PDB file as gemmi writes it, atoms N, CA and C in Angstrom:
CRYST1    1.000    1.000    1.000  90.00  90.00  90.00 P 1                      
ATOM      1  N   UNK A   1     -19.477 170.576   2.198  1.00  0.00           N  
ATOM      2  CA  UNK A   1     -18.436 169.622   1.149  1.00  0.00           C  
ATOM      3  C   UNK A   1     -19.929 168.955   0.416  1.00  0.00           C  
ATOM      4  N   UNK A   2     -19.617 168.796  -1.336  1.00  0.00           N  
ATOM      5  CA  UNK A   2     -20.896 168.410  -2.074  1.00  0.00           C  
ATOM      6  C   UNK A   2     -21.216 167.175  -1.445  1.00  0.00           C  
ATOM      7  N   UNK A   3     -22.170 166.275  -1.461  1.00  0.00           N  
ATOM      8  CA  UNK A   3     -22.487 165.616  -1.473  1.00  0.00           C  
ATOM      9  C   UNK A   3     -22.124 164.760  -2.949  1.00  0.00           C  
ATOM     10  N   UNK A   4     -21.705 163.572  -2.176  1.00  0.00           N  
ATOM     11  CA  UNK A   4     -20.963 162.656  -3.768  1.00  0.00           C  
ATOM     12  C   UNK A   4     -22.143 161.935  -4.032  1.00  0.00           C  
ATOM     13  N   UNK A   5     -21.697 161.423  -5.381  1.00  0.00           N  
ATOM     14  CA  UNK A   5     -23.361 160.205  -6.496  1.00  0.00           C  
ATOM     15  C   UNK A   5     -22.125 159.555  -7.159  1.00  0.00           C  
ATOM     16  N   UNK A   6     -22.488 158.251  -7.544  1.00  0.00           N  
ATOM     17  CA  UNK A   6     -21.443 157.885  -8.449  1.00  0.00           C  
ATOM     18  C   UNK A   6     -21.969 157.821  -9.992  1.00  0.00           C  
ATOM     19  N   UNK A   7     -21.476 157.729 -11.467  1.00  0.00           N  
ATOM     20  CA  UNK A   7     -22.188 157.878 -12.163  1.00  0.00           C  
ATOM     21  C   UNK A   7     -21.362 156.991 -13.270  1.00  0.00           C  
ATOM     22  N   UNK A   8     -22.328 155.829 -13.658  1.00  0.00           N  
ATOM     23  CA  UNK A   8     -21.945 154.954 -14.461  1.00  0.00           C  
ATOM     24  C   UNK A   8     -21.683 155.348 -15.844  1.00  0.00           C  
ATOM     25  N   UNK A   9     -20.927 155.055 -16.418  1.00  0.00           N  
ATOM     26  CA  UNK A   9     -20.458 155.509 -17.629  1.00  0.00           C  
ATOM     27  C   UNK A   9     -19.728 154.764 -19.109  1.00  0.00           C  
ATOM     28  N   UNK A  10     -19.692 154.527 -19.783  1.00  0.00           N  
ATOM     29  CA  UNK A  10     -18.933 153.577 -20.700  1.00  0.00           C  
ATOM     30  C   UNK A  10     -17.081 153.485 -20.721  1.00  0.00           C  
ATOM     31  N   UNK A  11     -16.583 152.331 -20.876  1.00  0.00           N  
ATOM     32  CA  UNK A  11     -14.594 152.692 -20.377  1.00  0.00           C  
ATOM     33  C   UNK A  11     -14.878 153.439 -21.509  1.00  0.00           C  
ATOM     34  N   UNK A  12     -15.053 153.625 -22.611  1.00  0.00           N  
ATOM     35  CA  UNK A  12     -14.836 154.080 -23.472  1.00  0.00           C  
ATOM     36  C   UNK A  12     -14.403 155.782 -23.527  1.00  0.00           C  
ATOM     37  N   UNK A  13     -15.731 155.890 -22.778  1.00  0.00           N  
ATOM     38  CA  UNK A  13     -16.029 157.874 -22.530  1.00  0.00           C  
ATOM     39  C   UNK A  13     -15.287 158.104 -21.656  1.00  0.00           C  
ATOM     40  N   UNK A  14     -14.634 157.127 -20.353  1.00  0.00           N  
ATOM     41  CA  UNK A  14     -13.606 157.176 -19.347  1.00  0.00           C  
ATOM     42  C   UNK A  14     -12.442 157.671 -19.564  1.00  0.00           C  
ATOM     43  N   UNK A  15     -11.929 156.725 -21.354  1.00  0.00           N  
ATOM     44  CA  UNK A  15     -10.579 157.005 -21.515  1.00  0.00           C  
ATOM     45  C   UNK A  15     -10.793 158.190 -22.245  1.00  0.00           C  
ATOM     46  N   UNK A  16     -11.820 158.686 -22.845  1.00  0.00           N  
ATOM     47  CA  UNK A  16     -12.027 160.252 -23.778  1.00  0.00           C  
ATOM     48  C   UNK A  16     -11.943 161.332 -22.235  1.00  0.00           C  
ATOM     49  N   UNK A  17     -12.155 160.575 -21.847  1.00  0.00           N  
ATOM     50  CA  UNK A  17     -12.356 162.133 -20.297  1.00  0.00           C  
ATOM     51  C   UNK A  17     -10.483 161.921 -19.962  1.00  0.00           C  
ATOM     52  N   UNK A  18     -10.279 160.784 -19.960  1.00  0.00           N  
ATOM     53  CA  UNK A  18      -9.423 160.978 -19.326  1.00  0.00           C  
ATOM     54  C   UNK A  18      -8.048 161.765 -19.819  1.00  0.00           C  
ATOM     55  N   UNK A  19      -7.807 161.578 -21.431  1.00  0.00           N  
ATOM     56  CA  UNK A  19      -7.571 161.553 -22.914  1.00  0.00           C  
ATOM     57  C   UNK A  19      -7.383 163.495 -22.596  1.00  0.00           C  
ATOM     58  N   UNK A  20      -8.154 163.683 -22.268  1.00  0.00           N  
ATOM     59  CA  UNK A  20      -8.978 164.838 -22.368  1.00  0.00           C  
ATOM     60  C   UNK A  20      -8.793 166.162 -21.270  1.00  0.00           C  
ATOM     61  N   UNK A  21      -8.585 165.662 -20.470  1.00  0.00           N  
ATOM     62  CA  UNK A  21      -8.824 166.503 -19.094  1.00  0.00           C  
ATOM     63  C   UNK A  21      -7.480 167.123 -18.019  1.00  0.00           C  
ATOM     64  N   UNK A  22      -6.443 166.825 -18.714  1.00  0.00           N  
ATOM     65  CA  UNK A  22      -5.520 167.642 -18.149  1.00  0.00           C  
ATOM     66  C   UNK A  22      -5.393 166.969 -16.597  1.00  0.00           C  
ATOM     67  N   UNK A  23      -5.059 168.287 -16.328  1.00  0.00           N  
ATOM     68  CA  UNK A  23      -4.675 168.504 -14.454  1.00  0.00           C  
ATOM     69  C   UNK A  23      -5.804 168.690 -13.979  1.00  0.00           C  
ATOM     70  N   UNK A  24      -7.241 168.604 -14.387  1.00  0.00           N  
ATOM     71  CA  UNK A  24      -8.401 168.591 -13.959  1.00  0.00           C  
ATOM     72  C   UNK A  24      -9.203 167.130 -13.711  1.00  0.00           C  
ATOM     73  N   UNK A  25     -10.042 166.831 -12.636  1.00  0.00           N  
ATOM     74  CA  UNK A  25      -9.642 165.628 -12.162  1.00  0.00           C  
ATOM     75  C   UNK A  25     -11.573 165.257 -13.039  1.00  0.00           C  
ATOM     76  N   UNK A  26     -11.685 164.237 -12.659  1.00  0.00           N  
ATOM     77  CA  UNK A  26     -12.493 163.522 -14.512  1.00  0.00           C  
ATOM     78  C   UNK A  26     -14.125 164.537 -13.264  1.00  0.00           C  
ATOM     79  N   UNK A  27     -14.436 164.651 -11.986  1.00  0.00           N  
ATOM     80  CA  UNK A  27     -15.212 165.138 -11.822  1.00  0.00           C  
ATOM     81  C   UNK A  27     -15.163 167.052 -12.004  1.00  0.00           C  
ATOM     82  N   UNK A  28     -14.415 167.535 -12.353  1.00  0.00           N  
ATOM     83  CA  UNK A  28     -13.964 168.862 -12.778  1.00  0.00           C  
ATOM     84  C   UNK A  28     -14.386 169.109 -13.983  1.00  0.00           C  
ATOM     85  N   UNK A  29     -13.944 168.336 -15.115  1.00  0.00           N  
ATOM     86  CA  UNK A  29     -13.659 168.250 -16.490  1.00  0.00           C  
ATOM     87  C   UNK A  29     -15.203 167.847 -16.717  1.00  0.00           C  
ATOM     88  N   UNK A  30     -16.145 166.849 -16.168  1.00  0.00           N  
ATOM     89  CA  UNK A  30     -17.023 167.317 -16.451  1.00  0.00           C  
ATOM     90  C   UNK A  30     -18.048 167.645 -16.339  1.00  0.00           C  
ATOM     91  N   UNK A  31     -18.317 168.798 -15.311  1.00  0.00           N  
ATOM     92  CA  UNK A  31     -18.926 170.144 -14.773  1.00  0.00           C  
ATOM     93  C   UNK A  31     -18.204 170.905 -15.484  1.00  0.00           C  
ATOM     94  N   UNK A  32     -16.811 170.831 -16.206  1.00  0.00           N  
ATOM     95  CA  UNK A  32     -16.377 172.148 -16.689  1.00  0.00           C  
ATOM     96  C   UNK A  32     -17.182 171.984 -18.696  1.00  0.00           C  
ATOM     97  N   UNK A  33     -17.363 171.111 -19.208  1.00  0.00           N  
ATOM     98  CA  UNK A  33     -17.934 170.882 -20.340  1.00  0.00           C  
ATOM     99  C   UNK A  33     -19.778 170.584 -20.079  1.00  0.00           C  
ATOM    100  N   UNK A  34     -19.820 170.570 -18.897  1.00  0.00           N  
ATOM    101  CA  UNK A  34     -21.322 170.789 -18.976  1.00  0.00           C  
ATOM    102  C   UNK A  34     -21.826 172.312 -18.933  1.00  0.00           C  
ATOM    103  N   UNK A  35     -21.134 173.110 -18.103  1.00  0.00           N  
ATOM    104  CA  UNK A  35     -21.338 174.664 -17.723  1.00  0.00           C  
ATOM    105  C   UNK A  35     -20.887 175.420 -19.061  1.00  0.00           C  
ATOM    106  N   UNK A  36     -19.776 174.749 -19.905  1.00  0.00           N  
ATOM    107  CA  UNK A  36     -19.855 175.308 -21.304  1.00  0.00           C  
ATOM    108  C   UNK A  36     -20.470 175.186 -22.303  1.00  0.00           C  
ATOM    109  N   UNK A  37     -21.133 174.021 -22.211  1.00  0.00           N  
ATOM    110  CA  UNK A  37     -22.328 173.549 -23.204  1.00  0.00           C  
ATOM    111  C   UNK A  37     -23.645 174.177 -22.855  1.00  0.00           C  
ATOM    112  N   UNK A  38     -23.851 174.821 -21.443  1.00  0.00           N  
ATOM    113  CA  UNK A  38     -25.070 175.417 -21.038  1.00  0.00           C  
ATOM    114  C   UNK A  38     -25.235 176.817 -21.661  1.00  0.00           C  
ATOM    115  N   UNK A  39     -23.332 177.586 -20.920  1.00  0.00           N  
ATOM    116  CA  UNK A  39     -23.331 178.489 -21.677  1.00  0.00           C  
ATOM    117  C   UNK A  39     -23.475 178.823 -22.952  1.00  0.00           C  
ATOM    118  N   UNK A  40     -23.192 177.934 -23.728  1.00  0.00           N  
ATOM    119  CA  UNK A  40     -23.422 177.866 -25.546  1.00  0.00           C  
ATOM    120  C   UNK A  40     -25.081 178.033 -25.745  1.00  0.00           C  
ATOM    121  N   UNK A  41     -25.811 177.379 -24.954  1.00  0.00           N  
ATOM    122  CA  UNK A  41     -26.897 177.658 -25.438  1.00  0.00           C  
ATOM    123  C   UNK A  41     -27.630 178.462 -25.418  1.00  0.00           C  
ATOM    124  N   UNK A  42     -27.239 179.186 -23.928  1.00  0.00           N  
ATOM    125  CA  UNK A  42     -28.072 180.442 -23.403  1.00  0.00           C  
ATOM    126  C   UNK A  42     -27.246 181.553 -24.387  1.00  0.00           C  
ATOM    127  N   UNK A  43     -25.977 181.399 -25.049  1.00  0.00           N  
ATOM    128  CA  UNK A  43     -25.934 182.523 -26.130  1.00  0.00           C  
ATOM    129  C   UNK A  43     -26.488 182.464 -27.259  1.00  0.00           C  
ATOM    130  N   UNK A  44     -26.566 181.016 -27.671  1.00  0.00           N  
ATOM    131  CA  UNK A  44     -27.927 180.647 -28.691  1.00  0.00           C  
ATOM    132  C   UNK A  44     -29.473 181.641 -28.446  1.00  0.00           C  
ATOM    133  N   UNK A  45     -29.467 181.216 -27.135  1.00  0.00           N  
ATOM    134  CA  UNK A  45     -30.980 181.804 -26.815  1.00  0.00           C  
ATOM    135  C   UNK A  45     -31.056 183.363 -26.955  1.00  0.00           C  
ATOM    136  N   UNK A  46     -29.525 184.294 -26.537  1.00  0.00           N  
ATOM    137  CA  UNK A  46     -29.351 185.529 -26.951  1.00  0.00           C  
ATOM    138  C   UNK A  46     -29.340 186.254 -28.428  1.00  0.00           C  
ATOM    139  N   UNK A  47     -28.297 184.935 -28.922  1.00  0.00           N  
ATOM    140  CA  UNK A  47     -28.488 185.394 -30.606  1.00  0.00           C  
ATOM    141  C   UNK A  47     -29.901 185.695 -31.254  1.00  0.00           C  
ATOM    142  N   UNK A  48     -30.812 184.658 -31.229  1.00  0.00           N  
ATOM    143  CA  UNK A  48     -31.986 184.634 -31.623  1.00  0.00           C  
ATOM    144  C   UNK A  48     -32.578 185.642 -30.870  1.00  0.00           C  
ATOM    145  N   UNK A  49     -32.112 186.272 -29.565  1.00  0.00           N  
ATOM    146  CA  UNK A  49     -32.872 188.307 -29.324  1.00  0.00           C  
ATOM    147  C   UNK A  49     -32.534 189.043 -29.885  1.00  0.00           C  
ATOM    148  N   UNK A  50     -31.872 189.034 -30.979  1.00  0.00           N  
ATOM    149  CA  UNK A  50     -31.003 190.050 -31.318  1.00  0.00           C  
ATOM    150  C   UNK A  50     -29.462 190.147 -31.615  1.00  0.00           C  
ATOM    151  N   UNK A  51     -28.735 189.508 -30.071  1.00  0.00           N  
ATOM    152  CA  UNK A  51     -27.801 189.919 -29.277  1.00  0.00           C  
ATOM    153  C   UNK A  51     -26.737 189.042 -30.247  1.00  0.00           C  
ATOM    154  N   UNK A  52     -25.482 189.726 -30.535  1.00  0.00           N  
ATOM    155  CA  UNK A  52     -24.176 188.858 -31.535  1.00  0.00           C  
ATOM    156  C   UNK A  52     -22.854 189.204 -30.859  1.00  0.00           C  
ATOM    157  N   UNK A  53     -22.649 188.165 -30.985  1.00  0.00           N  
ATOM    158  CA  UNK A  53     -21.076 188.148 -30.388  1.00  0.00           C  
ATOM    159  C   UNK A  53     -20.394 189.243 -31.199  1.00  0.00           C  
ATOM    160  N   UNK A  54     -18.998 189.768 -30.564  1.00  0.00           N  
ATOM    161  CA  UNK A  54     -18.537 190.884 -30.552  1.00  0.00           C  
ATOM    162  C   UNK A  54     -17.542 190.645 -32.231  1.00  0.00           C  
ATOM    163  N   UNK A  55     -17.120 189.213 -32.153  1.00  0.00           N  
ATOM    164  CA  UNK A  55     -16.467 189.000 -33.895  1.00  0.00           C  
ATOM    165  C   UNK A  55     -17.442 188.806 -34.767  1.00  0.00           C  
ATOM    166  N   UNK A  56     -18.568 188.537 -34.418  1.00  0.00           N  
ATOM    167  CA  UNK A  56     -19.576 188.147 -35.667  1.00  0.00           C  
ATOM    168  C   UNK A  56     -20.320 190.180 -36.200  1.00  0.00           C  
ATOM    169  N   UNK A  57     -20.121 189.546 -37.373  1.00  0.00           N  
ATOM    170  CA  UNK A  57     -20.577 191.031 -37.794  1.00  0.00           C  
ATOM    171  C   UNK A  57     -21.770 190.837 -38.729  1.00  0.00           C  
ATOM    172  N   UNK A  58     -22.653 191.799 -39.024  1.00  0.00           N  
ATOM    173  CA  UNK A  58     -24.159 191.178 -39.499  1.00  0.00           C  
ATOM    174  C   UNK A  58     -24.276 192.037 -41.199  1.00  0.00           C  
ATOM    175  N   UNK A  59     -25.146 191.417 -41.807  1.00  0.00           N  
ATOM    176  CA  UNK A  59     -24.829 191.960 -43.244  1.00  0.00           C  
ATOM    177  C   UNK A  59     -24.954 193.455 -43.468  1.00  0.00           C  
ATOM    178  N   UNK A  60     -26.084 193.726 -42.734  1.00  0.00           N  
ATOM    179  CA  UNK A  60     -26.279 195.270 -42.857  1.00  0.00           C  
ATOM    180  C   UNK A  60     -24.946 196.156 -41.709  1.00  0.00           C  
ATOM    181  N   UNK A  61     -24.480 195.468 -41.210  1.00  0.00           N  
ATOM    182  CA  UNK A  61     -22.882 196.286 -40.358  1.00  0.00           C  
ATOM    183  C   UNK A  61     -21.809 196.271 -41.686  1.00  0.00           C  
ATOM    184  N   UNK A  62     -21.463 195.166 -42.410  1.00  0.00           N  
ATOM    185  CA  UNK A  62     -20.948 194.865 -43.556  1.00  0.00           C  
ATOM    186  C   UNK A  62     -21.260 195.856 -44.108  1.00  0.00           C  
ATOM    187  N   UNK A  63     -22.644 196.193 -44.937  1.00  0.00           N  
ATOM    188  CA  UNK A  63     -22.858 197.010 -45.694  1.00  0.00           C  
ATOM    189  C   UNK A  63     -22.883 198.723 -45.712  1.00  0.00           C  
ATOM    190  N   UNK A  64     -22.719 199.084 -44.138  1.00  0.00           N  
ATOM    191  CA  UNK A  64     -22.453 200.354 -43.480  1.00  0.00           C  
ATOM    192  C   UNK A  64     -21.559 200.436 -43.447  1.00  0.00           C  
ATOM    193  N   UNK A  65     -20.086 199.326 -43.121  1.00  0.00           N  
ATOM    194  CA  UNK A  65     -18.366 199.808 -43.691  1.00  0.00           C  
ATOM    195  C   UNK A  65     -18.663 199.804 -44.980  1.00  0.00           C  
ATOM    196  N   UNK A  66     -18.617 199.281 -45.719  1.00  0.00           N  
ATOM    197  CA  UNK A  66     -18.411 199.397 -47.437  1.00  0.00           C  
ATOM    198  C   UNK A  66     -19.135 200.461 -48.026  1.00  0.00           C  
ATOM    199  N   UNK A  67     -19.727 201.042 -47.444  1.00  0.00           N  
ATOM    200  CA  UNK A  67     -20.776 202.816 -48.329  1.00  0.00           C  
ATOM    201  C   UNK A  67     -19.860 203.799 -47.606  1.00  0.00           C  
ATOM    202  N   UNK A  68     -18.935 202.923 -46.000  1.00  0.00           N  
ATOM    203  CA  UNK A  68     -17.867 203.955 -45.298  1.00  0.00           C  
ATOM    204  C   UNK A  68     -16.916 203.929 -45.935  1.00  0.00           C  
ATOM    205  N   UNK A  69     -16.634 202.852 -46.319  1.00  0.00           N  
ATOM    206  CA  UNK A  69     -15.038 202.882 -47.511  1.00  0.00           C  
ATOM    207  C   UNK A  69     -15.129 203.921 -48.541  1.00  0.00           C  
ATOM    208  N   UNK A  70     -16.446 203.210 -49.248  1.00  0.00           N  
ATOM    209  CA  UNK A  70     -16.336 203.991 -50.347  1.00  0.00           C  
ATOM    210  C   UNK A  70     -16.261 205.199 -50.728  1.00  0.00           C  
ATOM    211  N   UNK A  71     -17.225 205.725 -49.133  1.00  0.00           N  
ATOM    212  CA  UNK A  71     -17.238 207.686 -49.167  1.00  0.00           C  
ATOM    213  C   UNK A  71     -15.983 207.822 -48.877  1.00  0.00           C  
ATOM    214  N   UNK A  72     -15.045 207.663 -48.109  1.00  0.00           N  
ATOM    215  CA  UNK A  72     -13.082 207.534 -48.019  1.00  0.00           C  
ATOM    216  C   UNK A  72     -12.999 208.159 -48.738  1.00  0.00           C  
ATOM    217  N   UNK A  73     -12.613 207.053 -50.130  1.00  0.00           N  
ATOM    218  CA  UNK A  73     -12.042 207.026 -51.265  1.00  0.00           C  
ATOM    219  C   UNK A  73     -12.595 207.828 -51.622  1.00  0.00           C  
ATOM    220  N   UNK A  74     -13.796 208.366 -51.961  1.00  0.00           N  
ATOM    221  CA  UNK A  74     -14.753 209.284 -53.121  1.00  0.00           C  
ATOM    222  C   UNK A  74     -13.580 210.543 -52.784  1.00  0.00           C  
ATOM    223  N   UNK A  75     -13.574 210.675 -51.026  1.00  0.00           N  
ATOM    224  CA  UNK A  75     -13.384 212.449 -50.455  1.00  0.00           C  
ATOM    225  C   UNK A  75     -11.526 212.382 -50.851  1.00  0.00           C  
ATOM    226  N   UNK A  76     -11.382 211.003 -50.517  1.00  0.00           N  
ATOM    227  CA  UNK A  76      -9.516 211.163 -51.201  1.00  0.00           C  
ATOM    228  C   UNK A  76      -9.204 212.006 -52.275  1.00  0.00           C  
ATOM    229  N   UNK A  77     -10.384 211.155 -53.093  1.00  0.00           N  
ATOM    230  CA  UNK A  77      -9.864 211.218 -55.007  1.00  0.00           C  
ATOM    231  C   UNK A  77     -10.594 212.424 -55.364  1.00  0.00           C  
ATOM    232  N   UNK A  78     -11.651 213.145 -54.751  1.00  0.00           N  
ATOM    233  CA  UNK A  78     -11.867 214.336 -54.738  1.00  0.00           C  
ATOM    234  C   UNK A  78     -10.765 215.540 -54.615  1.00  0.00           C  
ATOM    235  N   UNK A  79     -10.254 214.937 -53.220  1.00  0.00           N  
ATOM    236  CA  UNK A  79      -9.016 215.830 -52.338  1.00  0.00           C  
ATOM    237  C   UNK A  79      -8.053 216.219 -53.570  1.00  0.00           C  
ATOM    238  N   UNK A  80      -7.358 214.808 -54.323  1.00  0.00           N  
ATOM    239  CA  UNK A  80      -6.549 214.636 -55.011  1.00  0.00           C  
ATOM    240  C   UNK A  80      -6.348 215.345 -56.359  1.00  0.00           C  
ATOM    241  N   UNK A  81      -7.964 215.384 -57.118  1.00  0.00           N  
ATOM    242  CA  UNK A  81      -8.240 216.094 -57.633  1.00  0.00           C  
ATOM    243  C   UNK A  81      -8.369 217.621 -57.572  1.00  0.00           C  
ATOM    244  N   UNK A  82      -9.209 218.064 -56.710  1.00  0.00           N  
ATOM    245  CA  UNK A  82      -8.591 219.327 -56.502  1.00  0.00           C  
ATOM    246  C   UNK A  82      -7.296 219.564 -56.228  1.00  0.00           C  
ATOM    247  N   UNK A  83      -7.025 219.010 -55.370  1.00  0.00           N  
ATOM    248  CA  UNK A  83      -5.353 219.442 -55.528  1.00  0.00           C  
ATOM    249  C   UNK A  83      -4.263 219.545 -57.141  1.00  0.00           C  
ATOM    250  N   UNK A  84      -4.591 218.373 -57.636  1.00  0.00           N  
ATOM    251  CA  UNK A  84      -3.983 218.882 -58.712  1.00  0.00           C  
ATOM    252  C   UNK A  84      -4.476 219.864 -59.609  1.00  0.00           C  
ATOM    253  N   UNK A  85      -5.871 220.152 -59.769  1.00  0.00           N  
ATOM    254  CA  UNK A  85      -6.597 221.339 -60.126  1.00  0.00           C  
ATOM    255  C   UNK A  85      -5.360 222.351 -60.120  1.00  0.00           C  
ATOM    256  N   UNK A  86      -5.439 222.606 -58.408  1.00  0.00           N  
ATOM    257  CA  UNK A  86      -5.255 224.188 -57.561  1.00  0.00           C  
ATOM    258  C   UNK A  86      -3.317 224.161 -57.951  1.00  0.00           C  
ATOM    259  N   UNK A  87      -2.552 222.641 -58.564  1.00  0.00           N  
ATOM    260  CA  UNK A  87      -0.938 222.766 -59.002  1.00  0.00           C  
ATOM    261  C   UNK A  87      -0.819 223.360 -60.017  1.00  0.00           C  
ATOM    262  N   UNK A  88      -2.281 223.487 -60.658  1.00  0.00           N  
ATOM    263  CA  UNK A  88      -1.714 224.485 -61.928  1.00  0.00           C  
ATOM    264  C   UNK A  88      -1.699 223.227 -63.408  1.00  0.00           C  
ATOM    265  N   UNK A  89      -2.037 221.811 -62.738  1.00  0.00           N  
ATOM    266  CA  UNK A  89      -2.453 220.658 -63.889  1.00  0.00           C  
ATOM    267  C   UNK A  89      -3.339 220.392 -64.546  1.00  0.00           C  
ATOM    268  N   UNK A  90      -2.818 220.130 -65.975  1.00  0.00           N  
ATOM    269  CA  UNK A  90      -3.724 220.466 -67.253  1.00  0.00           C  
ATOM    270  C   UNK A  90      -4.825 218.965 -66.619  1.00  0.00           C  
ATOM    271  N   UNK A  91      -6.165 219.567 -67.107  1.00  0.00           N  
ATOM    272  CA  UNK A  91      -7.479 219.127 -66.266  1.00  0.00           C  
ATOM    273  C   UNK A  91      -6.986 217.409 -68.222  1.00  0.00           C  
ATOM    274  N   UNK A  92      -6.637 218.026 -68.618  1.00  0.00           N  
ATOM    275  CA  UNK A  92      -6.337 216.285 -69.900  1.00  0.00           C  
ATOM    276  C   UNK A  92      -5.324 215.662 -69.166  1.00  0.00           C  
ATOM    277  N   UNK A  93      -4.360 215.979 -68.096  1.00  0.00           N  
ATOM    278  CA  UNK A  93      -3.878 214.820 -68.146  1.00  0.00           C  
ATOM    279  C   UNK A  93      -4.630 213.729 -67.635  1.00  0.00           C  
ATOM    280  N   UNK A  94      -3.505 212.656 -68.051  1.00  0.00           N  
ATOM    281  CA  UNK A  94      -3.628 210.897 -68.045  1.00  0.00           C  
ATOM    282  C   UNK A  94      -3.863 210.804 -66.507  1.00  0.00           C  
ATOM    283  N   UNK A  95      -3.520 211.386 -65.424  1.00  0.00           N  
ATOM    284  CA  UNK A  95      -3.617 210.302 -63.801  1.00  0.00           C  
ATOM    285  C   UNK A  95      -4.961 211.283 -63.980  1.00  0.00           C  
ATOM    286  N   UNK A  96      -5.135 212.543 -63.867  1.00  0.00           N  
ATOM    287  CA  UNK A  96      -6.464 213.390 -63.672  1.00  0.00           C  
ATOM    288  C   UNK A  96      -7.728 212.119 -63.659  1.00  0.00           C  
ATOM    289  N   UNK A  97      -7.760 211.854 -65.749  1.00  0.00           N  
ATOM    290  CA  UNK A  97      -8.244 211.599 -66.186  1.00  0.00           C  
ATOM    291  C   UNK A  97      -8.977 209.901 -65.479  1.00  0.00           C  
ATOM    292  N   UNK A  98      -7.937 209.663 -64.931  1.00  0.00           N  
ATOM    293  CA  UNK A  98      -8.126 208.349 -64.301  1.00  0.00           C  
ATOM    294  C   UNK A  98      -8.825 208.199 -62.833  1.00  0.00           C  
ATOM    295  N   UNK A  99      -8.333 209.480 -62.391  1.00  0.00           N  
ATOM    296  CA  UNK A  99      -8.829 209.459 -61.078  1.00  0.00           C  
ATOM    297  C   UNK A  99     -10.594 210.199 -61.441  1.00  0.00           C  
ATOM    298  N   UNK A 100     -10.854 210.717 -61.910  1.00  0.00           N  
ATOM    299  CA  UNK A 100     -11.727 211.501 -62.211  1.00  0.00           C  
ATOM    300  C   UNK A 100     -12.529 209.805 -63.076  1.00  0.00           C  
ATOM    301  N   UNK A 101     -12.312 209.136 -63.122  1.00  0.00           N  
ATOM    302  CA  UNK A 101     -13.138 207.829 -64.116  1.00  0.00           C  
ATOM    303  C   UNK A 101     -13.074 207.045 -63.083  1.00  0.00           C  
ATOM    304  N   UNK A 102     -12.278 207.010 -61.913  1.00  0.00           N  
ATOM    305  CA  UNK A 102     -12.163 206.510 -60.753  1.00  0.00           C  
ATOM    306  C   UNK A 102     -13.636 207.056 -59.625  1.00  0.00           C  
ATOM    307  N   UNK A 103     -13.928 208.614 -59.762  1.00  0.00           N  
ATOM    308  CA  UNK A 103     -14.920 209.153 -58.824  1.00  0.00           C  
ATOM    309  C   UNK A 103     -15.950 208.893 -59.364  1.00  0.00           C  
ATOM    310  N   UNK A 104     -16.297 208.603 -60.789  1.00  0.00           N  
ATOM    311  CA  UNK A 104     -17.715 208.779 -61.220  1.00  0.00           C  
ATOM    312  C   UNK A 104     -18.207 207.394 -61.219  1.00  0.00           C  
ATOM    313  N   UNK A 105     -16.953 206.562 -61.331  1.00  0.00           N  
ATOM    314  CA  UNK A 105     -17.973 205.216 -60.933  1.00  0.00           C  
ATOM    315  C   UNK A 105     -18.028 204.754 -59.787  1.00  0.00           C  
ATOM    316  N   UNK A 106     -16.907 205.147 -58.484  1.00  0.00           N  
ATOM    317  CA  UNK A 106     -17.801 204.600 -57.169  1.00  0.00           C  
ATOM    318  C   UNK A 106     -19.408 206.143 -56.830  1.00  0.00           C  
ATOM    319  N   UNK A 107     -19.199 206.548 -57.284  1.00  0.00           N  
ATOM    320  CA  UNK A 107     -20.275 207.790 -57.560  1.00  0.00           C  
ATOM    321  C   UNK A 107     -21.606 206.818 -57.688  1.00  0.00           C  
ATOM    322  N   UNK A 108     -21.320 206.540 -59.260  1.00  0.00           N  
ATOM    323  CA  UNK A 108     -22.540 205.660 -59.369  1.00  0.00           C  
ATOM    324  C   UNK A 108     -22.397 204.501 -58.993  1.00  0.00           C  
ATOM    325  N   UNK A 109     -22.003 203.730 -58.420  1.00  0.00           N  
ATOM    326  CA  UNK A 109     -21.779 201.802 -57.944  1.00  0.00           C  
ATOM    327  C   UNK A 109     -22.558 202.703 -56.273  1.00  0.00           C  
ATOM    328  N   UNK A 110     -22.570 203.818 -55.796  1.00  0.00           N  
ATOM    329  CA  UNK A 110     -23.100 204.096 -54.751  1.00  0.00           C  
ATOM    330  C   UNK A 110     -24.653 204.735 -54.409  1.00  0.00           C  
ATOM    331  N   UNK A 111     -24.785 205.085 -55.886  1.00  0.00           N  
ATOM    332  CA  UNK A 111     -26.192 205.812 -55.946  1.00  0.00           C  
ATOM    333  C   UNK A 111     -27.082 204.713 -56.227  1.00  0.00           C  
ATOM    334  N   UNK A 112     -26.528 203.816 -56.728  1.00  0.00           N  
ATOM    335  CA  UNK A 112     -27.099 202.034 -57.074  1.00  0.00           C  
ATOM    336  C   UNK A 112     -27.394 201.959 -55.664  1.00  0.00           C  
ATOM    337  N   UNK A 113     -26.441 201.868 -54.513  1.00  0.00           N  
ATOM    338  CA  UNK A 113     -26.719 200.788 -53.571  1.00  0.00           C  
ATOM    339  C   UNK A 113     -27.383 201.781 -52.612  1.00  0.00           C  
TER     340      UNK A 113                                                      
END                                                                             
């Protein structure tokens, strides 16, 4: 069995603990808060060493995703342009011109990045 000690705290703090502890005892609630705080500090140290949480995206990861999305869009546009040409569409068709312009714009934007 654990050794028990008494901790003297302000009455306002006890009220705050009681309001938020739910089914936990005061001791369990304080232990939960302390463990959570220590775990958060440990996570902060890991972040500084290069580890990141699953829901956080670095600038480099976002840039790679952006480049991949542009490349995918460029591939789709090339496919639809080539498909239109194979179907015998006139290269001077308005939709064909719009797709070609978008493809050139994407090619220029990715070459600048």
